[in-house]
Amino acid sequence: MSDAKLYPPTPEFAAGAHADADRYREMYAASIADPEAFWAEEAKRLDWITAPTKIKNVSFAHPDVSIKWFEDGVLNVCANCVDRHVESRGDQVAIIWEGDEPGTQKEITYIQLHEHVSRFANVLKGLGVTKGDRVTIYLPMIPEAAYAMLACARIGAVHSVVFAGFSPDALASRINDCGSSVVITADEARRGGRTVPLKANVDAALPHALGVEKVLVVEHTGAQVDMAATRDVWWHEAAAGVDDFCDPEPMSAEDPLFILYTSGSTGTPKGVLHSTGGYLLYAAMTQQYTFDYHDGDIFWCGADVGWVTGHSYILYGPLANGATTLMFEGVPTYPDASRFWRICEKYKVNQFYTAPTAIRALMGAGNQYVEGHDLSSLKVLGTVGEPINPEAWNWYNEQIGKGKTPIVDTWWQTETGGHLLTPLPGATATKPGSATLPFFGVEPVILDPTSGQEITGNPAEGVLCLKDSWPGQMRTVWGDHKRFVKTYFSDYKGYYFSGDGCRRDEDGYYWITGRVDDVINVSGHRMGTAEVESALVAHPKVSEAAVVGYPHAVKGQGIYCYVTLMAGQEPTEELRKELRDWVRKEIGPIASPDLIQWAPGLPKTRSGKIMRRILRKIAEDDFGALGDTSTLAEPAVVDDLIANRMNKG
Ligand code: 6R9
């Protein structure tokens, strides 16, 4: 694919950009040659209470793996995102909020943000929250989500944001894992003209999360909700009784900033822990360079704050840089498929960042939804979350970017805090479908999955690992450092293992080929197949289940479930629907099965291991390539599965 069409930056764009090709090369070389000097200099972009003198202290090879950046530095994340802008740009809008219903909007200046966040911090203190405590945030995409996160950072509490689409069970397990005693929620969320009963979900979760002492409730839709007398507190009532001044807590650079749960190939979701100094620095720097962000730009990241993309590129990165960041409550297709473009036009958005699944859905809706909207303010377009297919890339480029707006395909993970592979819009000639080249300080390597040896030279194909640390890297799995070491550092000693397969072409460009583990990527949402399986087998009529991904035109991957029923159960359409609803209830709507195939048996080895490789091939409609089936205990099972394969959704 090295012959793929190249889209170089225009000379005009390069001339005005933070980095052109030469600058990128120089800075990249410097960042690898002397990381200490490079990052000591970059650290100056933050306001430190005590500037760091110890820059990097990392060992990937140590049996316990230790990662520390700027360890003797002292700072406060909220002061960096809010207070320091109050003097220089206090009246500038910090957050533009666009509600689900067209016509509902708010603009919050840095001065106002400072007041809201300070009050929020004082309310949390009043509820007994102190430095190091964990606070679970289960909120819709409303400004209060930003206030809540920044308020935690202000007082040194560790936030754990749980996506508002997760079920009460998923919420309870995340509350329990990190031991939060306070939950922040709203009466309801609003999405695409519908409402989600968030407070009722919290009420349903709390009998399974007994450590919660206080629930702070934001009034959003005004719906009637139950309030438990001693436990539940209305945010607006509590806020009326506190001061709008609250000193930011001095934090060590290595103190935890937040926990964010993410799916792996085994077990329950992991609490990815991010640090204070390194994370903020990396989010800020990537937001500036990857999107070529300049003062005064209107920046829109269309993710949800429940995912890492929302943390780094709605909140922390843009606000650390003093940007105007746009927060959108709704969905791309409500009231119709022109919503994104209407918002871009309305606010004269300069940088727009979304997921390939949204681009594919809007492409499918037709160009009439784009036509007639003035998109001339757009300077950079971004994508994230999954590989982007060239058709979607071309549509984005032609219809939205009008053939002259650079597209940055950013590869990164919850674990990485910010972009690791990405073009810089003034520096990198792009190729549709490639995340191109490493960001400053990032050393990607491709390893042979069998020998674990680095494949040098081009082209190369194998698993993607990182040779050394970058400041935004996660520090541990909350409460389980052993799991951190085992998940990321044990398969390939001395490297961080991403879990992704990757190809490097003749030009040294990286092409992500997808996960090599049992993680699937559905509409840019990451999910462990094991989580869906355990939800299915929890149903009384299900005896066994195996879940794999399959190619899906809009979602990227769909969820394909093989289900074996308990003896005597009838495989009916009603039961299919019941199982779909069951999984939605157990995990949330994003985990809803696309296809359920009744399987009288699952292909297993003689030792009883399910042969997922075969199930994946059947789901992909690739029967010719089933591979070695000699270890199957009952080969006839496979013939049955092939004969009854479900049609693609
Ligand atoms: C930020 C985020 C991480 C996984 C990652 C990979 C996939 C993300 C991608 C991409 C191809 C891109 N992924 N960006 N694949 N091209 N530009 O998405 O974090 O939810 O943790 O998912 O998503 O498989 O390993 P997270």
XYZ file of C-alpha atoms and ligand atoms in Angstrom:
675
model
C 0.000 0.000 0.000
C 3.001 2.284 -0.174
C 1.633 3.231 -3.584
C -1.522 4.593 -1.925
C -2.215 8.151 -2.983
C -0.303 10.710 -0.935
C -1.995 13.848 0.335
C 0.777 16.297 1.250
C 0.071 19.466 3.255
C -0.220 22.568 1.119
C 2.741 24.975 1.373
C 0.405 27.652 2.807
C -0.819 25.341 5.551
C 2.715 24.177 6.346
C 3.953 27.770 6.550
C 1.428 28.715 9.232
C 1.567 25.444 11.171
C 3.267 24.721 14.494
C 5.340 22.122 12.665
C 6.174 21.654 8.989
C 7.966 18.541 7.725
C 11.448 19.753 8.651
C 10.390 20.878 12.105
C 8.672 17.538 12.734
C 11.807 15.635 11.744
C 14.060 17.825 13.881
C 11.833 17.721 16.940
C 11.204 13.985 16.608
C 14.931 13.259 16.352
C 15.617 15.451 19.400
C 12.862 13.765 21.408
C 14.373 10.330 20.825
C 18.026 11.347 21.149
C 17.575 13.097 24.493
C 14.132 12.554 26.015
C 15.163 14.194 29.298
C 16.090 17.481 27.649
C 13.124 17.381 25.265
C 10.510 16.808 27.951
C 12.155 19.186 30.450
C 11.654 21.916 27.861
C 8.080 20.836 27.031
C 7.187 20.742 30.729
C 7.358 24.528 30.656
C 4.010 24.631 28.896
C 2.415 23.909 32.284
C 2.297 26.128 35.369
C 4.159 24.351 38.143
C 4.059 25.203 41.829
C 7.436 23.465 42.006
C 9.094 22.873 38.643
C 10.334 19.302 38.124
C 14.053 18.539 38.097
C 13.718 14.766 37.754
C 12.219 14.316 34.297
C 11.998 10.621 33.473
C 12.345 7.540 35.605
C 11.077 4.502 33.731
C 11.835 0.827 33.555
C 9.753 -1.388 31.256
C 12.105 -4.293 31.879
C 11.943 -4.305 35.695
C 9.728 -7.138 36.973
C 7.439 -4.578 38.638
C 7.562 -2.037 35.760
C 7.856 1.468 37.107
C 6.850 4.596 35.197
C 7.454 8.057 36.603
C 7.619 11.430 34.892
C 8.420 14.800 36.484
C 8.254 13.061 39.866
C 9.486 15.962 42.027
C 7.225 18.503 40.283
C 4.179 19.941 42.044
C 1.142 21.378 40.229
C -2.637 21.407 40.069
C -4.428 20.294 36.912
C -7.492 22.472 37.486
C -5.343 25.566 38.063
C -3.640 24.813 34.734
C -6.938 24.369 32.896
C -8.839 27.243 34.484
C -7.134 29.656 36.895
C -4.171 30.543 34.734
C -6.474 31.624 31.888
C -8.677 33.826 34.043
C -6.256 36.753 33.974
C -5.160 36.506 30.379
C -8.454 35.491 28.734
C -11.128 35.561 31.431
C -13.908 36.702 29.108
C -13.079 34.222 26.376
C -15.560 31.354 26.063
C -14.026 28.213 27.543
C -16.913 25.810 26.865
C -19.603 26.048 24.212
C -22.394 23.651 25.065
C -24.823 22.571 22.359
C -27.798 20.653 23.730
C -29.513 17.649 22.221
C -32.464 19.782 21.116
C -31.442 22.317 18.456
C -31.679 25.801 19.942
C -30.521 24.810 23.426
C -27.043 26.116 24.098
C -24.792 27.769 26.665
C -21.471 29.546 26.588
C -19.257 29.513 29.669
C -16.313 31.929 29.882
C -13.111 31.137 31.757
C -14.199 33.466 34.583
C -17.535 31.656 34.845
C -15.843 28.274 34.614
C -13.633 29.273 37.528
C -16.686 30.117 39.642
C -18.629 26.972 38.745
C -15.669 24.687 39.335
C -14.788 26.339 42.649
C -18.353 25.940 43.894
C -18.416 22.358 42.736
C -15.157 21.728 44.585
C -16.580 23.241 47.771
C -19.718 21.117 47.488
C -17.577 17.998 47.165
C -15.539 19.045 50.194
C -18.815 19.550 52.066
C -19.761 15.971 51.235
C -16.536 14.868 52.888
C -14.406 14.292 49.786
C -10.692 14.801 50.396
C -7.434 14.367 48.481
C -7.018 10.840 47.131
C -10.705 9.869 47.488
C -12.398 8.373 44.419
C -15.511 10.007 43.005
C -17.650 8.260 40.385
C -19.177 10.559 37.767
C -22.201 9.246 35.833
C -23.389 12.312 33.945
C -24.682 13.238 30.520
C -22.743 15.508 28.189
C -23.557 18.703 30.071
C -21.223 21.417 31.382
C -21.616 20.016 34.903
C -19.627 16.961 33.737
C -16.687 19.268 33.054
C -17.204 21.131 36.349
C -17.316 17.837 38.255
C -14.129 16.477 36.695
C -12.222 19.731 37.157
C -13.532 20.086 40.728
C -12.128 16.652 41.589
C -8.787 17.672 40.095
C -8.924 20.911 42.084
C -9.192 19.185 45.444
C -7.020 16.202 44.537
C -9.830 13.647 44.348
C -9.550 10.925 41.692
C -12.481 10.885 39.281
C -13.842 7.794 37.617
C -16.218 8.761 34.830
C -18.641 6.006 33.846
C -20.233 6.428 30.401
C -23.912 7.322 30.879
C -24.917 4.526 28.479
C -23.747 1.842 30.911
C -26.270 -0.202 32.877
C -26.772 -0.139 36.670
C -24.772 -3.398 36.981
C -21.839 -2.036 35.001
C -21.973 1.142 37.101
C -22.065 -0.807 40.391
C -19.034 -2.903 39.504
C -17.037 0.211 38.570
C -18.051 1.976 41.801
C -17.034 -1.043 43.851
C -13.733 -1.612 42.109
C -12.407 1.846 42.972
C -14.275 2.240 46.256
C -16.076 5.524 45.586
C -18.177 6.846 48.425
C -19.643 9.662 46.308
C -21.470 9.392 42.978
C -22.364 12.415 40.839
C -25.292 11.999 38.469
C -28.236 13.846 36.897
C -31.976 13.296 36.896
C -31.868 12.205 33.255
C -29.703 12.295 30.161
C -31.018 13.349 26.802
C -29.805 11.829 23.542
C -31.386 11.982 20.125
C -34.736 13.181 21.496
C -34.938 10.370 24.029
C -34.200 10.364 27.723
C -32.125 7.978 29.830
C -33.088 7.654 33.523
C -29.667 8.198 35.071
C -30.795 8.786 38.657
C -33.027 5.701 38.542
C -30.041 3.737 37.208
C -27.959 4.916 40.164
C -30.778 3.896 42.531
C -30.769 0.450 40.919
C -26.976 0.195 41.187
C -26.564 1.232 44.817
C -27.971 -1.903 46.490
C -24.925 -3.564 44.843
C -22.509 -0.768 45.770
C -22.865 -0.389 49.502
C -19.886 1.915 50.028
C -21.672 4.898 48.487
C -22.620 7.449 51.119
C -23.650 10.453 49.040
C -25.232 10.972 45.631
C -25.007 14.453 44.168
C -27.772 15.007 41.610
C -27.701 17.642 38.857
C -31.110 18.824 37.705
C -31.052 18.590 33.916
C -34.387 17.608 32.338
C -36.451 18.379 35.434
C -37.893 14.874 35.538
C -39.361 13.630 38.800
C -36.797 11.443 40.617
C -36.690 9.770 44.011
C -34.345 11.433 46.497
C -33.208 9.398 49.510
C -33.372 11.726 52.500
C -29.910 11.352 54.008
C -28.039 10.138 50.930
C -29.111 12.234 47.944
C -28.284 15.915 47.518
C -29.389 18.302 44.756
C -26.377 20.037 43.228
C -28.172 23.387 42.862
C -29.238 23.396 46.503
C -25.781 22.505 47.780
C -24.112 25.011 45.430
C -26.252 27.880 46.735
C -24.781 27.407 50.192
C -21.047 27.444 49.358
C -18.367 29.953 48.496
C -17.169 30.435 44.924
C -13.559 30.444 46.024
C -11.555 27.269 46.638
C -7.778 26.982 46.710
C -6.407 24.356 44.318
C -4.617 21.527 46.130
C -0.882 21.224 45.364
C -0.385 17.774 43.838
C 2.697 15.751 43.055
C 3.108 15.138 39.316
C 2.754 11.410 39.973
C -0.421 11.686 42.072
C -3.369 10.006 40.339
C -5.678 12.260 38.313
C -8.309 9.811 37.147
C -9.355 6.219 36.670
C -11.124 5.165 33.490
C -12.387 1.636 33.022
C -11.630 -0.119 29.769
C -12.178 -3.575 28.361
C -9.481 -6.165 27.958
C -9.437 -9.664 26.560
C -10.069 -11.292 29.915
C -11.850 -10.586 33.149
C -13.646 -7.482 34.296
C -12.828 -4.028 32.867
C -9.544 -2.605 34.115
C -9.271 0.705 35.956
C -6.684 2.526 33.864
C -4.927 5.030 36.124
C -3.554 8.301 34.776
C -1.199 10.712 36.495
C -1.354 14.447 37.113
C 1.710 15.989 35.425
C 2.605 13.643 32.579
C -0.972 13.105 31.444
C -1.845 16.804 31.336
C 1.340 17.733 29.535
C 0.808 15.030 26.916
C -2.886 15.852 26.375
C -2.049 19.545 25.955
C 0.868 19.018 23.615
C -0.929 16.538 21.351
C -4.015 18.750 21.171
C -1.849 21.617 20.003
C 0.306 19.784 17.439
C -2.018 17.099 16.089
C -4.825 19.530 15.364
C -2.522 22.479 14.723
C -4.534 24.348 17.307
C -3.946 28.112 17.501
C -5.201 30.672 20.009
C -8.744 31.712 19.198
C -9.679 28.503 17.352
C -12.998 26.789 18.085
C -12.191 23.163 18.807
C -14.771 20.384 18.631
C -14.159 16.829 19.714
C -17.410 14.913 19.200
C -16.657 12.098 21.654
C -18.401 11.520 24.986
C -16.632 12.463 28.230
C -17.239 8.860 29.284
C -14.390 7.764 26.997
C -10.731 8.707 27.042
C -11.127 10.808 23.894
C -13.539 13.043 25.794
C -11.172 13.292 28.769
C -8.130 14.299 26.715
C -9.680 16.259 23.850
C -12.916 17.776 25.122
C -11.565 18.677 28.507
C -7.954 18.485 29.591
C -5.956 19.128 26.406
C -8.003 22.049 25.039
C -8.522 23.725 28.419
C -4.839 23.432 29.340
C -4.180 25.329 26.099
C -6.810 27.994 26.855
C -9.008 26.899 23.966
C -12.723 27.252 23.328
C -13.930 23.667 23.440
C -17.317 22.551 22.162
C -19.345 19.964 24.027
C -22.315 18.367 22.228
C -24.977 16.498 24.137
C -26.689 14.788 21.219
C -26.091 12.363 18.368
C -25.042 12.956 14.734
C -28.418 11.958 13.315
C -30.841 13.988 15.441
C -33.012 15.699 14.338
C -31.410 14.548 11.080
C -28.054 13.612 9.570
C -27.067 17.256 9.038
C -26.647 17.969 12.761
C -22.826 17.850 12.836
C -22.548 20.180 9.845
C -25.129 22.562 11.247
C -23.083 22.813 14.443
C -19.832 23.351 12.508
C -21.517 26.165 10.590
C -23.215 27.692 13.626
C -20.066 28.014 15.742
C -17.523 28.313 12.904
C -15.685 25.246 14.164
C -12.003 25.143 13.180
C -11.008 21.608 14.188
C -13.444 18.713 14.171
C -12.689 15.257 15.575
C -14.944 12.194 15.314
C -14.981 8.416 14.791
C -15.060 6.499 11.491
C -18.363 4.867 12.494
C -20.049 8.301 12.582
C -18.485 9.212 9.242
C -19.772 5.970 7.677
C -23.264 6.500 9.056
C -23.406 10.074 7.724
C -21.938 9.019 4.397
C -24.694 6.413 4.155
C -27.371 9.023 4.855
C -26.434 10.909 1.690
C -24.716 14.100 0.595
C -27.906 16.150 0.699
C -27.336 16.514 4.459
C -23.980 18.189 3.882
C -24.976 20.395 0.987
C -25.887 23.971 1.759
C -23.870 24.122 4.979
C -20.953 26.508 5.150
C -18.017 24.415 6.325
C -15.355 26.907 5.300
C -14.198 27.479 8.889
C -12.828 23.915 9.119
C -9.032 23.800 9.102
C -8.317 20.249 10.338
C -10.434 17.083 10.487
C -9.606 14.189 12.785
C -10.622 10.576 13.268
C -10.110 8.155 16.130
C -11.225 4.858 17.579
C -10.818 2.331 14.784
C -9.189 1.976 11.400
C -10.850 4.220 8.820
C -11.649 2.555 5.518
C -10.519 4.490 2.428
C -14.132 5.048 1.202
C -15.028 6.818 4.435
C -11.724 8.718 4.391
C -12.380 9.907 0.828
C -15.912 10.991 1.656
C -14.728 12.922 4.717
C -12.001 14.515 2.629
C -14.185 15.448 -0.342
C -17.567 16.228 1.195
C -16.524 17.741 4.515
C -12.972 18.923 3.875
C -13.736 19.963 0.252
C -10.449 18.353 -0.727
C -8.339 20.961 1.076
C -8.572 20.195 4.782
C -5.916 17.891 6.232
C -7.236 14.726 7.915
C -5.448 13.378 10.972
C -6.068 9.670 11.644
C -4.979 9.368 15.273
C -4.090 5.997 16.761
C -4.021 5.773 20.528
C -5.692 4.046 23.483
C -7.241 4.673 26.894
C -3.892 3.458 28.215
C -1.801 5.937 26.229
C -3.531 9.129 27.402
C -3.026 10.858 24.036
C -2.099 10.293 20.389
C 0.862 7.995 19.674
C 0.653 7.586 15.901
C -0.741 10.509 13.951
C -0.006 12.828 11.092
C 0.729 16.458 11.947
C -1.387 18.459 9.531
C 1.358 20.843 8.394
C 4.066 18.215 8.306
C 2.862 14.797 7.203
C 1.689 13.695 3.782
C -1.239 11.425 4.598
C -2.386 8.138 3.070
C -6.058 7.206 3.523
C -6.286 4.506 6.197
C -2.845 4.999 7.740
C -2.205 6.623 11.118
C 1.173 7.465 9.513
C 4.038 8.308 11.901
C 4.851 8.543 15.613
C 4.266 11.637 17.725
C 7.258 13.246 19.455
C 8.918 10.958 21.963
C 7.085 7.844 20.738
C 9.100 4.813 19.635
C 6.858 2.262 17.926
C 8.238 -1.152 17.028
C 6.755 -4.086 15.180
C 7.498 -7.440 16.748
C 7.170 -10.878 15.280
C 4.327 -12.341 17.374
C 5.952 -15.755 17.584
C 9.602 -14.963 18.239
C 9.018 -11.606 19.941
C 11.883 -10.188 17.861
C 11.791 -6.654 16.514
C 11.296 -6.577 12.769
C 13.548 -3.856 11.487
C 13.376 -2.561 7.956
C 10.354 -2.036 5.759
C 7.878 -3.371 4.999
C 7.092 -5.176 8.252
C 4.038 -6.774 9.784
C 3.403 -8.033 13.304
C 2.247 -6.732 16.664
C 2.594 -3.097 17.655
C 4.654 -2.368 20.763
C 6.306 0.695 22.244
C 9.938 0.598 23.167
C 9.953 3.334 25.751
C 7.584 5.499 27.767
C 5.926 8.845 26.980
C 4.514 11.173 29.660
C 0.837 10.355 29.005
C 1.218 6.622 29.590
C -1.030 4.954 32.201
C 0.793 4.202 35.436
C -1.007 1.121 36.692
C -4.306 -0.749 36.850
C -6.145 0.638 39.863
C -5.622 -1.733 42.790
C -3.911 -4.403 40.685
C -0.386 -3.569 39.591
C 0.290 -7.240 38.855
C -2.479 -7.194 36.270
C -0.907 -4.098 34.725
C 2.426 -5.866 34.353
C 0.829 -9.060 33.087
C -1.447 -7.367 30.539
C 1.005 -4.974 28.953
C 4.551 -6.086 29.747
C 4.697 -9.864 29.999
C 4.085 -11.109 26.434
C 7.043 -9.137 25.070
C 9.640 -8.408 27.744
C 10.856 -4.841 27.899
C 8.091 -3.485 25.657
C 4.615 -2.029 26.138
C 2.281 -4.308 24.149
C -0.657 -2.442 22.584
C -2.825 -5.443 21.693
C -3.012 -4.209 18.081
C -1.671 -5.775 14.920
C 0.170 -3.436 12.578
C 1.931 -3.147 9.250
C 4.687 -0.694 8.344
C 4.989 0.090 4.644
C 8.027 0.945 2.519
C 7.775 4.582 3.574
C 7.762 3.700 7.257
C 4.041 4.514 7.595
C 2.056 2.539 10.167
C -1.254 0.824 9.287
C -3.235 -0.605 12.208
C -4.769 -3.942 11.246
C -6.975 -4.377 14.353
C -6.811 -6.118 17.699
C -4.928 -9.354 18.014
C -6.700 -10.295 21.259
C -10.333 -10.949 22.161
C -11.209 -7.291 22.190
C -13.666 -6.070 19.576
C -14.277 -2.547 18.401
C -17.944 -1.762 17.855
C -18.663 1.753 16.588
C -15.346 2.829 18.066
C -16.305 1.417 21.469
C -13.961 -1.117 22.862
C -15.441 -4.279 24.299
C -14.140 -7.563 25.627
C -15.916 -10.524 24.044
C -15.669 -12.149 27.483
C -17.920 -9.446 28.961
C -20.691 -10.139 26.447
C -20.274 -13.886 26.944
C -20.617 -13.639 30.680
C -23.738 -11.510 30.280
C -25.250 -14.142 27.968
C -24.491 -17.120 30.182
C -26.005 -15.266 33.129
C -29.386 -15.726 31.381
C -31.250 -18.728 32.825
C -31.980 -20.264 29.404
C -28.391 -20.081 28.139
C -25.945 -22.871 28.762
C -22.953 -21.607 26.833
C -21.961 -18.672 24.641
C -19.057 -17.549 22.499
C -18.809 -14.052 21.071
C -16.672 -12.784 18.208
C -16.527 -9.710 15.972
C -17.456 -9.695 12.270
C -17.156 -6.995 9.610
C -20.069 -4.552 9.809
C -20.629 -1.810 7.222
C -21.333 1.005 9.679
C -20.095 -0.148 13.066
C -16.732 -1.418 11.823
C -17.256 -4.612 13.782
C -20.569 -6.151 14.798
C -21.186 -8.507 17.719
C -21.743 -12.094 16.598
C -22.928 -14.469 19.345
C -23.002 -18.255 19.242
C -25.426 -19.421 21.889
C -26.089 -22.918 23.187
C -29.383 -23.194 25.046
C -30.204 -25.219 28.137
C -31.756 -28.587 27.324
C -35.449 -28.289 26.497
C -35.318 -24.584 25.523
C -36.832 -23.643 22.172
C -34.675 -21.446 19.909
C -37.297 -18.853 18.919
C -37.243 -15.303 17.532
C -38.746 -14.125 20.838
C -35.842 -15.659 22.719
C -33.388 -13.910 20.388
C -35.010 -10.602 21.241
C -35.060 -11.492 24.939
C -31.311 -12.219 24.876
C -30.584 -8.984 23.031
C -32.555 -7.001 25.630
C -30.858 -8.955 28.397
C -27.357 -8.002 27.243
C -28.446 -4.372 26.850
C -29.678 -4.450 30.425
C -26.583 -6.235 31.774
C -23.968 -4.066 30.076
C -25.664 -1.286 28.116
C -27.027 -0.619 24.619
C -23.542 -0.461 23.061
C -23.105 -4.184 23.770
C -26.354 -5.210 22.054
C -25.734 -8.386 19.958
C -26.096 -7.886 16.195
C -26.421 -11.557 15.295
C -27.276 -14.523 17.498
C -26.741 -17.978 16.047
C -28.147 -20.984 17.884
C -25.305 -23.414 18.316
C -26.099 -26.981 19.333
C -22.414 -27.181 20.285
C -19.308 -25.015 20.177
C -16.062 -26.106 18.529
C -13.701 -27.113 21.302
C -10.331 -28.674 21.696
C -10.139 -31.963 23.509
C -9.089 -30.052 26.584
C -12.309 -28.064 26.365
C -11.031 -24.719 25.065
C -13.391 -22.956 22.675
C -11.648 -22.522 19.317
C -12.482 -18.885 18.693
C -10.311 -18.727 15.621
C -12.824 -20.999 13.871
C -15.828 -19.075 15.164
C -14.280 -15.854 13.921
C -13.766 -17.304 10.462
C -17.358 -18.522 10.256
C -18.655 -15.132 11.349
C -16.439 -13.485 8.751
C -17.881 -15.789 6.073
C -14.394 -17.111 5.389
C -14.989 -20.849 5.444
C -12.083 -21.620 3.141
C -9.616 -20.501 5.773
C -10.660 -22.416 8.868
C -7.071 -23.508 9.390
C -6.082 -26.481 11.436
C -9.180 -28.259 12.709
C -7.394 -31.443 13.710
C -7.561 -30.686 17.408
C -11.362 -30.413 17.393
C -13.113 -32.783 19.740
C -16.246 -32.973 17.551
C -15.644 -31.837 13.959
C -19.352 -32.183 13.050
C -20.121 -29.146 15.219
C -18.319 -26.927 12.718
C -20.338 -28.234 9.762
C -23.543 -27.394 11.599
C -22.343 -23.884 12.395
C -21.353 -23.245 8.784
C -24.697 -24.572 7.493
C -26.634 -22.284 9.832
C -24.501 -19.171 9.698
C -26.462 -15.940 10.149
C -26.669 -13.421 7.341
C -24.687 -10.255 7.791
C -26.573 -7.467 9.484
C -8.643 6.417 21.770
C -9.337 5.095 21.813
C -8.163 1.706 21.674
C -8.176 0.772 20.483
C -6.804 0.584 19.889
C -7.155 0.232 18.441
C -8.366 1.100 18.155
C -8.025 3.612 18.115
C -7.417 3.935 16.051
C -7.615 2.547 16.248
C -7.006 2.131 14.069
C -7.001 4.377 14.742
N -8.005 2.390 17.547
N -7.683 4.550 17.229
N -7.410 1.654 15.261
N -6.807 3.437 13.791
N -6.821 5.678 14.454
O -10.024 4.730 20.873
O -9.131 4.362 22.940
O -11.244 3.062 23.468
O -9.012 2.486 24.509
O -9.491 1.983 22.113
O -8.972 1.340 19.431
O -7.506 -1.116 18.341
O -6.099 -0.439 20.550
P -9.765 2.954 23.333
